[in-house]
XYZ file of C-alpha atoms in Angstrom:
660
model
C 12.708 22.504 -33.336
C 12.721 23.963 -29.880
C 15.502 23.194 -27.448
C 15.538 24.205 -23.795
C 18.649 22.749 -21.887
C 17.607 22.711 -18.381
C 20.434 23.696 -15.993
C 18.678 24.410 -12.856
C 15.496 22.782 -11.761
C 12.981 23.664 -8.904
C 10.843 20.863 -7.685
C 7.451 22.286 -6.565
C 6.982 19.508 -4.056
C 8.438 17.886 -0.925
C 9.295 14.610 0.747
C 9.793 11.413 -1.238
C 8.881 12.569 -4.705
C 11.241 15.714 -4.303
C 14.173 13.480 -3.370
C 13.325 11.065 -6.161
C 13.498 13.863 -8.849
C 16.825 15.245 -7.187
C 18.446 11.893 -7.700
C 17.739 11.914 -11.482
C 18.966 15.522 -11.637
C 22.223 14.579 -9.832
C 22.741 11.881 -12.611
C 22.161 14.428 -15.446
C 24.231 17.237 -13.944
C 21.314 19.511 -13.269
C 21.270 21.842 -10.250
C 18.376 21.302 -7.864
C 16.299 23.733 -6.004
C 13.909 22.757 -3.083
C 11.029 24.777 -1.598
C 10.049 24.210 2.004
C 7.539 25.143 4.528
C 8.348 26.026 8.126
C 7.219 22.558 9.118
C 9.785 21.068 6.609
C 12.691 23.192 7.712
C 15.476 20.548 7.902
C 13.531 17.960 6.025
C 15.441 15.365 3.949
C 14.387 17.005 0.526
C 15.874 20.304 2.005
C 19.068 18.667 2.866
C 19.584 16.939 -0.343
C 18.924 20.111 -2.676
C 21.643 22.225 -3.833
C 19.534 25.282 -3.126
C 16.481 25.770 -1.022
C 13.769 28.524 -0.644
C 11.495 29.012 2.313
C 7.880 29.223 1.855
C 6.500 30.976 5.095
C 3.956 28.990 6.982
C 3.157 25.348 7.644
C -0.290 24.487 5.968
C -0.323 23.433 2.307
C -2.830 26.161 1.525
C -0.156 28.634 2.698
C 2.937 27.061 1.181
C 3.038 24.194 -1.447
C -0.354 25.251 -2.920
C 0.768 28.872 -3.367
C 1.702 28.838 -7.127
C 2.680 32.550 -7.018
C 5.206 31.812 -4.148
C 6.657 28.827 -5.883
C 7.274 30.668 -9.114
C 8.820 33.548 -7.129
C 11.115 30.944 -5.484
C 12.066 29.550 -8.715
C 13.075 33.019 -10.119
C 14.762 34.141 -6.788
C 16.971 30.909 -7.071
C 17.815 31.264 -10.691
C 15.991 28.195 -11.807
C 15.101 27.693 -15.517
C 12.541 24.944 -15.206
C 9.936 23.690 -12.692
C 9.052 19.952 -12.038
C 5.602 19.585 -9.986
C 6.048 16.193 -8.764
C 2.668 14.671 -7.879
C -0.023 16.134 -5.677
C -0.160 19.696 -4.703
C -0.031 21.861 -7.923
C 0.945 19.125 -10.295
C -2.343 19.106 -12.101
C -3.173 22.816 -11.685
C -3.471 24.262 -15.233
C -3.361 27.722 -13.848
C -0.029 26.962 -12.195
C 1.514 25.451 -15.330
C 0.582 28.451 -17.300
C 2.308 30.850 -14.684
C 5.350 28.803 -14.849
C 5.670 29.405 -18.441
C 4.487 32.851 -18.243
C 7.483 33.626 -15.983
C 9.748 32.294 -18.751
C 10.381 29.097 -17.095
C 10.437 25.416 -18.670
C 7.318 23.486 -17.314
C 8.279 19.953 -16.873
C 4.682 18.585 -17.537
C 1.933 18.309 -20.338
C 0.440 21.225 -22.136
C -1.938 23.439 -20.273
C -4.654 22.492 -22.438
C -4.238 18.865 -21.642
C -4.424 19.682 -18.036
C -7.477 21.685 -18.329
C -9.154 19.061 -20.522
C -8.473 16.335 -17.976
C -8.911 18.455 -14.812
C -12.752 17.589 -14.613
C -13.625 14.065 -14.761
C -17.012 14.752 -16.162
C -15.528 16.741 -19.139
C -12.849 14.104 -19.370
C -15.465 11.303 -19.855
C -17.149 13.266 -22.701
C -13.871 13.766 -24.481
C -12.961 10.007 -24.132
C -16.324 8.949 -25.314
C -15.660 10.874 -28.539
C -12.087 9.034 -28.888
C -13.822 5.622 -28.496
C -12.418 4.934 -25.084
C -14.866 2.526 -23.149
C -16.777 4.298 -20.221
C -19.323 3.522 -17.387
C -22.690 5.319 -18.186
C -23.234 8.176 -15.727
C -26.199 7.966 -13.375
C -28.295 11.210 -12.539
C -28.622 11.085 -8.761
C -31.795 12.913 -8.953
C -33.635 9.969 -10.890
C -31.388 7.062 -9.365
C -33.557 3.927 -8.516
C -32.947 0.719 -6.951
C -31.836 -0.935 -10.160
C -28.990 1.616 -10.392
C -27.415 0.534 -6.942
C -24.599 0.295 -5.814
C -23.527 3.775 -6.968
C -20.164 5.447 -6.744
C -20.037 9.193 -5.832
C -16.916 11.004 -7.158
C -15.597 14.459 -6.986
C -15.357 15.983 -10.540
C -12.210 17.955 -9.750
C -9.900 15.762 -7.679
C -8.719 12.274 -6.694
C -6.850 10.444 -3.915
C -10.187 9.214 -2.662
C -11.432 12.613 -1.511
C -15.132 13.300 -2.013
C -15.765 9.443 -2.903
C -18.494 7.542 -1.477
C -20.133 4.222 -2.077
C -23.852 4.185 -1.887
C -25.793 1.053 -1.247
C -29.163 2.224 -0.266
C -31.266 4.940 -1.844
C -32.288 6.389 1.474
C -28.498 7.410 2.180
C -28.052 9.076 -1.265
C -29.085 12.547 -0.307
C -26.885 12.616 2.755
C -24.006 11.046 0.948
C -24.093 13.367 -1.864
C -23.804 16.380 0.677
C -20.876 14.774 2.470
C -19.138 14.103 -0.721
C -19.701 17.607 -1.997
C -18.630 19.132 1.224
C -15.384 17.124 1.337
C -14.766 17.785 -2.440
C -15.186 21.480 -1.913
C -12.692 21.327 1.156
C -10.104 19.467 -0.732
C -10.228 20.891 -4.171
C -12.306 24.098 -3.988
C -14.860 22.551 -6.289
C -18.021 20.846 -4.863
C -19.120 19.223 -8.153
C -19.926 15.423 -7.618
C -21.103 12.924 -10.179
C -22.417 9.387 -9.759
C -21.662 6.230 -11.855
C -22.398 2.409 -11.213
C -20.067 0.991 -8.671
C -18.467 -2.190 -9.968
C -18.176 -4.954 -7.401
C -14.938 -6.785 -7.407
C -13.471 -4.441 -9.847
C -9.734 -4.268 -10.545
C -7.841 -0.931 -10.774
C -5.519 -1.217 -13.905
C -3.587 1.543 -15.449
C -1.401 2.271 -18.376
C 1.704 4.392 -18.113
C 1.974 6.730 -21.176
C 5.054 8.799 -22.370
C 4.637 11.257 -25.290
C 6.913 13.887 -26.988
C 6.063 16.754 -29.170
C 6.989 14.622 -32.301
C 3.830 12.603 -32.278
C 5.450 9.615 -30.567
C 3.117 8.026 -27.767
C 4.526 5.182 -25.889
C 2.116 2.816 -23.926
C 4.557 1.450 -21.207
C 2.788 -1.756 -20.033
C -0.004 -2.087 -17.342
C -0.075 -1.718 -13.523
C -2.451 -3.174 -11.042
C -3.289 -0.863 -8.142
C -6.389 -2.786 -6.681
C -5.069 -2.984 -3.128
C -6.311 0.372 -1.739
C -7.411 1.822 1.594
C -9.945 4.724 1.465
C -9.725 4.651 -2.211
C -6.049 5.288 -2.087
C -3.425 2.730 -3.419
C -1.346 0.704 -0.817
C 0.235 -1.983 -3.110
C 0.894 -1.771 -6.863
C 2.727 -3.999 -9.389
C 3.605 -4.294 -12.898
C 2.617 -5.887 -15.203
C -0.946 -6.298 -14.040
C -1.207 -9.949 -13.727
C -3.830 -12.298 -15.245
C -4.831 -10.129 -18.265
C -4.984 -11.936 -21.481
C -3.182 -10.375 -24.464
C -6.418 -9.063 -26.189
C -7.294 -7.079 -23.007
C -3.834 -5.781 -22.540
C -3.852 -4.632 -26.399
C -7.228 -3.017 -25.745
C -5.993 -1.087 -22.763
C -2.821 -0.014 -24.561
C -4.890 1.057 -27.464
C -7.429 3.156 -25.291
C -4.651 4.801 -23.296
C -2.887 5.868 -26.604
C -6.014 7.143 -27.929
C -6.663 9.139 -24.739
C -3.238 10.689 -24.964
C -3.551 11.749 -28.512
C -7.140 13.080 -27.898
C -5.555 15.804 -25.842
C -2.298 16.359 -27.502
C -0.286 15.022 -24.600
C 3.253 15.423 -23.872
C 5.418 13.953 -21.083
C 4.577 11.302 -18.618
C 0.843 10.423 -17.724
C -1.399 7.710 -16.623
C -4.645 6.546 -17.924
C -6.562 4.709 -15.300
C -9.186 1.875 -15.883
C -11.691 -0.018 -13.764
C -11.744 -3.718 -14.972
C -14.911 -5.700 -14.155
C -14.865 -9.214 -12.905
C -15.738 -10.366 -16.526
C -12.670 -8.682 -17.942
C -14.507 -5.416 -19.429
C -12.419 -2.300 -19.077
C -13.951 1.180 -18.292
C -12.094 4.471 -18.394
C -11.831 6.110 -14.855
C -9.594 9.287 -15.422
C -6.234 10.443 -16.718
C -3.754 11.651 -14.268
C -1.648 14.444 -16.160
C 1.510 13.894 -13.961
C 3.890 11.362 -12.688
C 2.297 8.823 -10.423
C 3.376 7.509 -7.106
C 3.808 4.046 -8.356
C 5.920 4.920 -11.465
C 8.857 2.888 -10.116
C 7.329 -0.460 -10.887
C 7.196 0.650 -14.624
C 10.882 1.912 -14.390
C 11.952 -1.506 -12.940
C 10.224 -3.499 -15.584
C 11.163 -1.378 -18.576
C 14.494 -0.379 -17.341
C 13.792 3.395 -17.765
C 14.005 6.495 -15.776
C 10.747 8.192 -16.440
C 11.879 11.337 -14.639
C 14.845 11.697 -17.126
C 12.444 11.055 -19.831
C 10.130 13.920 -18.671
C 13.158 16.248 -18.725
C 14.128 15.162 -22.086
C 10.664 15.615 -23.559
C 10.452 19.283 -21.699
C 13.782 20.208 -23.391
C 12.008 19.306 -26.734
C 13.743 15.931 -27.150
C 12.306 13.109 -28.812
C 11.495 9.520 -27.636
C 12.596 6.423 -29.506
C 10.237 5.084 -32.123
C 9.330 2.172 -29.754
C 9.796 1.661 -25.978
C 12.285 -0.925 -24.596
C 11.001 -4.495 -24.047
C 9.647 -5.275 -20.555
C 11.582 -7.698 -18.333
C 10.402 -9.464 -14.946
C 7.988 -8.360 -12.621
C 7.930 -5.434 -9.949
C 5.818 -4.845 -6.899
C 5.758 -1.624 -4.791
C 4.505 -1.217 -1.129
C 3.651 2.124 0.323
C 4.843 2.426 3.868
C 2.588 4.735 5.947
C 2.843 6.205 9.452
C -0.688 4.793 10.086
C -2.643 2.250 12.374
C -4.656 0.085 9.855
C -6.334 -1.650 13.030
C -7.728 1.747 14.057
C -9.417 3.011 11.014
C -6.155 3.845 9.355
C -5.383 6.709 11.749
C -2.246 8.519 10.809
C 0.508 8.736 13.314
C 3.105 11.413 14.175
C 6.214 11.833 16.173
C 9.926 11.223 16.040
C 11.087 8.533 13.544
C 14.146 7.010 15.274
C 15.090 4.483 12.538
C 14.201 3.619 9.000
C 16.371 0.960 7.847
C 15.432 -1.237 4.860
C 17.755 -4.061 3.785
C 19.781 -3.391 0.809
C 19.810 -6.379 -1.793
C 19.777 -6.864 -5.508
C 16.350 -5.949 -6.958
C 15.266 -3.741 -3.888
C 14.730 -0.101 -4.127
C 13.869 2.523 -1.447
C 12.297 5.753 -2.233
C 11.792 7.817 0.796
C 11.615 11.393 2.093
C 12.707 10.475 5.725
C 15.657 9.188 7.501
C 16.216 8.164 11.155
C 16.030 11.391 13.310
C 13.360 13.073 11.262
C 9.905 13.959 12.613
C 6.626 12.970 11.101
C 4.446 15.964 11.356
C 0.653 16.664 11.179
C 0.425 18.845 7.950
C 1.190 16.317 5.172
C 0.541 12.828 3.827
C 1.554 10.064 6.201
C 3.558 8.076 3.557
C 7.114 7.545 4.925
C 8.594 5.651 1.770
C 8.010 3.241 -1.030
C 9.832 -0.159 -1.118
C 10.097 -1.661 -4.522
C 11.135 -5.122 -5.263
C 12.060 -6.331 -9.113
C 12.761 -9.959 -9.908
C 12.312 -12.273 -12.912
C 8.916 -13.558 -11.872
C 6.064 -12.352 -9.776
C 6.325 -14.903 -7.053
C 10.118 -14.009 -6.697
C 9.206 -10.278 -6.618
C 6.517 -10.717 -3.784
C 8.756 -12.918 -1.832
C 11.790 -10.383 -1.903
C 9.498 -7.582 -0.954
C 7.686 -9.140 1.893
C 11.005 -10.383 3.456
C 12.709 -6.874 2.995
C 9.812 -5.418 4.787
C 9.730 -7.954 7.562
C 13.512 -7.451 8.175
C 13.294 -3.618 8.109
C 14.049 -1.583 11.330
C 11.281 0.943 11.576
C 11.254 2.710 15.108
C 8.881 5.503 16.167
C 5.134 5.938 15.219
C 2.933 2.849 14.368
C 3.215 2.027 10.687
C 1.290 -0.339 8.251
C 4.382 -2.583 7.721
C 2.845 -5.584 9.270
C -0.217 -5.146 7.236
C 1.986 -4.906 4.049
C 3.920 -8.180 4.874
C 0.726 -10.058 5.491
C -1.016 -8.725 2.445
C 1.825 -9.757 0.279
C 1.551 -13.346 1.747
C -2.173 -13.598 1.640
C -3.489 -16.472 -0.498
C -5.446 -14.113 -2.576
C -2.791 -11.822 -3.298
C -0.234 -14.525 -4.203
C -2.835 -16.095 -6.445
C -3.411 -12.840 -8.101
C -7.106 -12.811 -7.037
C -7.123 -9.039 -6.974
C -9.891 -6.243 -6.642
C -10.495 -3.031 -4.773
C -12.513 -4.726 -2.198
C -9.585 -6.851 -0.886
C -9.139 -4.778 2.581
C -13.051 -4.579 2.985
C -13.066 -8.420 3.183
C -9.638 -9.054 4.688
C -8.721 -6.231 6.927
C -9.938 -7.760 10.242
C -7.982 -10.966 9.698
C -4.852 -9.079 8.550
C -4.790 -6.842 11.731
C -5.589 -9.669 14.086
C -2.739 -11.039 16.161
C -0.430 -12.933 13.945
C 0.538 -16.541 14.426
C 4.053 -16.833 15.295
C 4.382 -13.505 17.158
C 5.827 -14.064 20.532
C 5.594 -10.547 22.423
C 6.264 -12.277 25.733
C 9.761 -13.630 24.682
C 10.486 -10.088 23.000
C 9.581 -8.517 26.384
C 11.893 -11.001 28.156
C 14.797 -10.018 25.750
C 14.062 -6.216 26.574
C 14.188 -6.866 30.182
C 17.429 -8.834 30.146
C 19.012 -6.070 27.899
C 17.759 -3.492 30.371
C 19.337 -5.326 33.241
C 22.822 -5.481 31.505
C 22.348 -1.831 30.383
C 21.702 -0.684 33.938
C 24.830 -2.582 35.056
C 27.007 -1.170 32.489
C 25.915 2.429 33.106
C 26.961 2.096 36.790
C 23.358 1.341 38.137
C 22.434 -1.140 40.730
C 24.585 -4.462 40.884
C 24.436 -7.637 43.132
C 26.154 -6.628 46.301
C 27.987 -8.893 48.833
C 28.063 -7.695 52.355
C 30.994 -9.338 54.150
C 31.443 -13.085 53.813
C 29.967 -15.086 51.071
C 26.210 -15.760 51.555
C 24.345 -18.525 50.215
C 21.255 -16.463 49.795
C 19.954 -16.044 46.171
C 18.685 -12.538 45.262
C 15.120 -11.920 44.668
C 13.782 -11.724 41.189
C 13.549 -8.201 39.617
C 10.073 -7.502 37.988
C 9.657 -5.201 34.821
C 6.402 -4.305 33.108
C 5.796 -3.463 29.523
C 2.912 -2.547 27.436
C 2.788 -3.851 23.676
C 1.979 -1.236 21.228
C -0.377 -0.629 19.668
C -2.489 -3.385 21.039
C -2.038 -2.257 24.640
C -1.351 -5.896 25.978
C 0.714 -5.799 29.197
C 3.580 -8.216 29.996
C 5.348 -8.757 33.224
C 8.768 -10.269 33.178
C 10.612 -11.509 36.246
C 14.428 -11.949 35.983
C 17.342 -12.369 38.406
C 21.005 -11.658 37.864
C 23.246 -14.524 39.517
C 26.936 -14.086 40.412
C 27.923 -14.822 36.740
C 26.616 -11.254 35.951
C 24.617 -12.611 33.067
C 20.796 -11.914 33.797
C 18.524 -14.968 33.317
C 14.543 -15.292 33.349
C 12.897 -16.314 36.476
C 10.601 -19.462 36.015
C 10.733 -19.631 32.219
C 10.936 -23.341 31.237
C 12.294 -23.975 27.730
C 14.404 -20.860 27.667
C 18.217 -20.628 27.939
C 20.061 -17.430 27.825
C 23.092 -17.763 25.383
C 24.277 -14.084 25.536
C 23.037 -10.692 26.646
C 24.411 -7.324 25.686
C 22.594 -3.917 25.997
C 21.482 -4.078 22.377
C 21.336 -7.789 21.561
C 20.077 -10.961 23.225
C 20.246 -14.468 22.069
C 17.955 -16.874 23.650
C 17.633 -20.635 23.095
C 13.958 -21.428 22.851
C 12.962 -25.161 22.816
C 16.389 -25.877 21.298
C 16.519 -23.041 18.742
C 18.763 -20.155 19.070
C 16.996 -16.798 18.241
C 18.357 -13.230 18.154
C 16.653 -10.212 19.492
C 17.926 -6.723 18.717
C 16.997 -4.288 21.363
C 16.911 -0.410 20.982
C 15.833 1.745 23.997
C 14.600 5.229 23.651
C 13.329 6.636 26.960
C 10.175 4.781 27.901
C 9.840 3.238 24.453
C 11.753 -0.246 23.697
C 12.012 -1.515 20.062
C 12.793 -5.383 19.625
C 13.602 -6.586 16.324
C 13.809 -10.208 15.378
C 14.345 -12.112 12.089
C 10.618 -12.440 11.390
C 8.865 -9.807 13.654
C 9.392 -6.493 15.318
C 7.801 -5.323 18.592
C 7.391 -1.901 20.289
C 6.824 -1.588 24.006
C 6.262 1.146 26.496
C 8.116 0.541 29.868
C 5.537 0.815 32.552
C 6.032 2.072 35.959
C 5.501 -0.360 38.986
C 2.485 1.641 40.125
C -0.075 3.330 38.178
C -0.620 7.027 38.498
C -4.478 7.727 39.261
C -4.027 11.176 37.702
C -3.657 9.616 34.244
C -7.203 8.370 34.440
C -9.819 10.126 32.406
C -13.724 10.480 32.906
C -15.697 7.589 31.640
C -17.247 8.402 28.300
C -14.442 10.757 27.331
C -13.846 11.170 23.447
C -10.077 12.026 23.065
C -8.510 13.222 19.822
C -6.680 10.176 18.422
C -4.196 12.442 16.553
C -3.345 16.075 16.081
C -5.826 17.642 13.442
C -8.599 20.066 12.530
C -12.225 19.683 13.565
C -13.983 19.983 10.266
C -17.690 19.246 11.131
C -19.967 18.009 13.798
C -23.061 15.736 13.615
C -26.088 17.736 12.875
C -27.740 19.127 15.983
C -24.909 18.073 18.357
C -25.062 20.015 21.458
C -24.661 19.414 25.198
C -27.662 17.421 26.498
C -28.374 15.753 23.102
C -29.019 12.001 23.035
C -26.642 9.888 21.008
C -26.456 6.367 19.910
C -23.543 3.898 20.203
C -21.330 4.011 17.204
C -22.910 7.224 15.897
C -20.387 9.552 14.237
C -20.249 12.809 16.278
C -17.163 14.621 15.233
C -14.969 14.659 12.075
C -11.346 15.369 12.339
C -9.026 16.056 9.355
C -5.354 15.144 9.831
C -2.800 14.410 7.290
C -4.969 14.763 4.147
C -7.871 12.242 5.597
C -10.812 12.485 7.439
C -11.549 10.536 10.687
C -14.830 10.055 12.538
C -15.032 10.228 16.392
C -17.769 7.810 17.381
C -20.003 7.803 20.336
C -18.718 4.994 22.728
C -22.189 4.166 24.056
C -25.745 5.158 23.943
C -26.651 7.983 26.392
C -26.421 11.818 26.616
C -23.603 14.152 25.628
C -22.799 16.010 28.785
C -19.803 18.016 27.517
C -18.658 19.384 23.959
C -15.318 20.815 23.681
C -14.904 20.775 19.808
C -16.111 23.270 17.283
C -15.500 23.446 13.436
C -12.061 24.984 12.728
C -10.421 24.099 16.168
C -7.002 22.707 16.018
C -6.534 19.988 18.673
C -3.589 18.068 19.834
C -3.429 14.219 20.306
C -5.298 13.296 23.663
C -7.366 16.469 23.704
C -10.653 16.183 25.206
C -13.358 16.599 22.475
C -16.717 15.489 24.184
C -18.039 13.333 27.022
C -20.828 10.975 26.582
C -22.677 9.770 29.864
C -23.777 6.280 29.158
C -27.574 5.507 29.841
C -27.786 2.353 31.863
C -31.138 1.690 30.438
C -29.614 1.333 26.920
C -27.329 -1.517 27.990
C -28.699 -4.914 26.723
C -29.769 -7.287 29.657
C -28.521 -10.886 29.330
C -31.565 -13.118 28.672
C -30.689 -15.399 31.791
C -30.908 -12.226 33.904
C -34.009 -10.672 32.458
């Protein structure tokens, strides 16, 4: 029997997953090696590793996707094994072979298994032979109205790249071209296939673990239906609402899929479950999944430790442990869901999630780190485990609500509201959840009170100014019975842009108080904490100031403000119709025929930006003429960069009926 005892492990990845693997290695007494790009110099995964090797450059193609550099780094650091994590090279058969050719232990499945599952079209043919249920493919060249809607998918990749839903035959040719272009850019392979799109389908998957001694475990189910842009946001285990017969069928199909390719290690078999309960094979991910912690929580296992044991030639037990309770995971992203999920960058000042029984935080960031433009915008995963689903959901929602997250905009509020949405709490789940509910989930929430939060920020600022030796109430000569005039501060709420003006005064007691705010009584004020009695209820506000940004956290909400000057600088105004880059990124393509002087329609996509593994469309703000174009494919742009200018055509503005 083969036995390779791993002493030193290189993780060919970054961020959260590298930190998570290092945690298990520390428990097992294994020395850890990180690789890092120039953009990740000083990142958390580098700080936590025992050894680290630089990969010169910043872009993934020059660093984490360079298998030759990663293998060389492992040899240079004296590693005897490589773990790929997820993403990057984790499902690259050539990289797995190169690791083994270098005499290193590959902590992953056999090269042949990766090759067989690398192409979704080839994998579907293999699964059909193994008796796994499938959706029948559709030839786009002969597709008719009866075949709609269709789902176009990249054959060589995942993560939502190269994926399009087609509901009209007329749009099929253009969507095929767009999907193929995105697939070629993301995976180096432009092959795209089509299959029926299942309305209101659920994304359900089975975690498998296999060893080289012919043991295959099916470790329950996970539901990953809440997705944005075909990428998962909230996952849970077990998948709720499945009857025993369907669970058994999914387990049998997943086991058959693993055996069909001679699988070894951790993998995931993904299914689409229709509204009437019929399962269809989607793909097999030949790696660890982002959502693996919910399975670990329910089964009391460490899947990374099992991966290492199997890679060393060890055996699994004859049967897996019994599951217990329910687990839910939320992915915390630096992105703005209300603005087409735009990724956000900048300094992360604080990332503090409450520590409580049943809660787990997996992250690649701490306060003081910077969120850059080169990689996925996921900051952390927060996982809750409890005896029942309702308890786990409640625990997770409250933990996210109470977290202190200061810096770029995140999807935190969306996660809390999603977890508390009636459809989610009742387990009415499908992949169209955000298509139906996003507008409501990103609308101003009931119970939020930014005006009171801005008041707390102003009062704390007044005390902070006094404490730092700033202006204080002054008495000239004898006592004068003339009250001081109110001070006025202006704040802009982020990211909605609403402005709040706060008037306050500081009496002789030294404690500032609001001017003309009935129903409000100040109980205490310090530079970082304010307690106000609002209509008889005492509420606490924690205030953190960082330059012109102020963060106010309460027990049920968090607010971000920008301190505004008393007078607006005219130089900050931009020309009407200007299209500015909403984030740093790369211009990947322009609308066909786009040039200065071209007519454009309101809402027409003009420019496509790629940033943090996602494409973003820049739309025409109005119908009119393109009078300037400063973008071209391949250009790197910074946030706020001028991309184009559209001069609005007054004739295109609808005239009210009563005026016409």
